[in-house]
Phi, psi and omega in degrees: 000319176299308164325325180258324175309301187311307165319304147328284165318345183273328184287335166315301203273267174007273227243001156093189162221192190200152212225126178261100208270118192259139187223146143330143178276156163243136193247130199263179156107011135243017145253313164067048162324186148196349170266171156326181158161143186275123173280304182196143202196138217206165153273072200164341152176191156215183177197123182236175183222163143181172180279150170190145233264138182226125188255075177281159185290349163199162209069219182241147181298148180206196182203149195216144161276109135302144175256176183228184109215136162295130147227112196272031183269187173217353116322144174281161179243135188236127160282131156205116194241175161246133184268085166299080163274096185266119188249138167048067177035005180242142181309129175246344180223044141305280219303339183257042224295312214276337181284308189247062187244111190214154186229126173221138171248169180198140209251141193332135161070026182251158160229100182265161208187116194283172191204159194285034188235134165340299180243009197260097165077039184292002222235330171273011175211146168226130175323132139251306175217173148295157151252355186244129201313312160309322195282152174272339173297135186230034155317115191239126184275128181244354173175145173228149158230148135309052216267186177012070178276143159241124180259112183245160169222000000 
């Protein structure tokens, strides 16, 4: 029996370890973040959101959720969630775990953080609405999760 706890702990430490995290739904259009704010947060990283107004150089000015994460280790950290979007309170990508399924790693002491450039961190931006007067879509984001998030370090 001393044999296999010792076994164990050596495949732990090898291969590191990892964690399945239960998160919130977040509902936007009663906070309206626009500071940081904490989603889950840990001694091993955090990850926060807020909103924010994107003027791109070409298309339409629209506002986005951006994430943030932390990895407060001196390990690298590998992320992988399923991204749970709700426009006008019913889910547009549940049914699609496998399209909106993402992975990310962060490298010891780092912070990635989505931004309004086009391909930068998509994974770390969510659409929320247009702002510009022109656009025809008239989709509005009432809530994101961050679902089955799993954290390995």
């Amino acid at each position: 029996m001393k044999e296999l706890l010792v076994t164990l702990a050596m495949f732990t430490l090898i291969t590191g370890y990892s964690q399945t995290y239960q998160t919130d739904l977040i509902q936007i259009g009663e906070t309206n973040p626009i500071n940081w704010t904490t989603y889950l947060s840990n001694s091993d990283f955090k990850i926060e959101y807020k909103l924010t107004e994107c003027d791109p150089a070409y298309g339409y000015d629209a506002e986005y959720v951006v994430i943030r994460i932390t990895n407060l280790t001196s390990s690298k950290m590998a992320l992988s969630w399923n991204m749970d979007i709700y426009y006008q309170g019913k889910c547009k990508t549940c049914n699609y775990p496998e399209e909106y399924g993402y992975q990310l790693g962060v490298a010891p002491n780092q912070t990635l953080s989505g931004d309004c450039e086009m391909d930068a961190n998509y994974r770390l931006k969510i659409f929320s609405k247009f702002t510009d007067p022109k656009a025809k879509n008239t989709s509005i984001l009432s809530a994101f999760q961050l679902n089955n998030l799993k954290v390995k370090f």
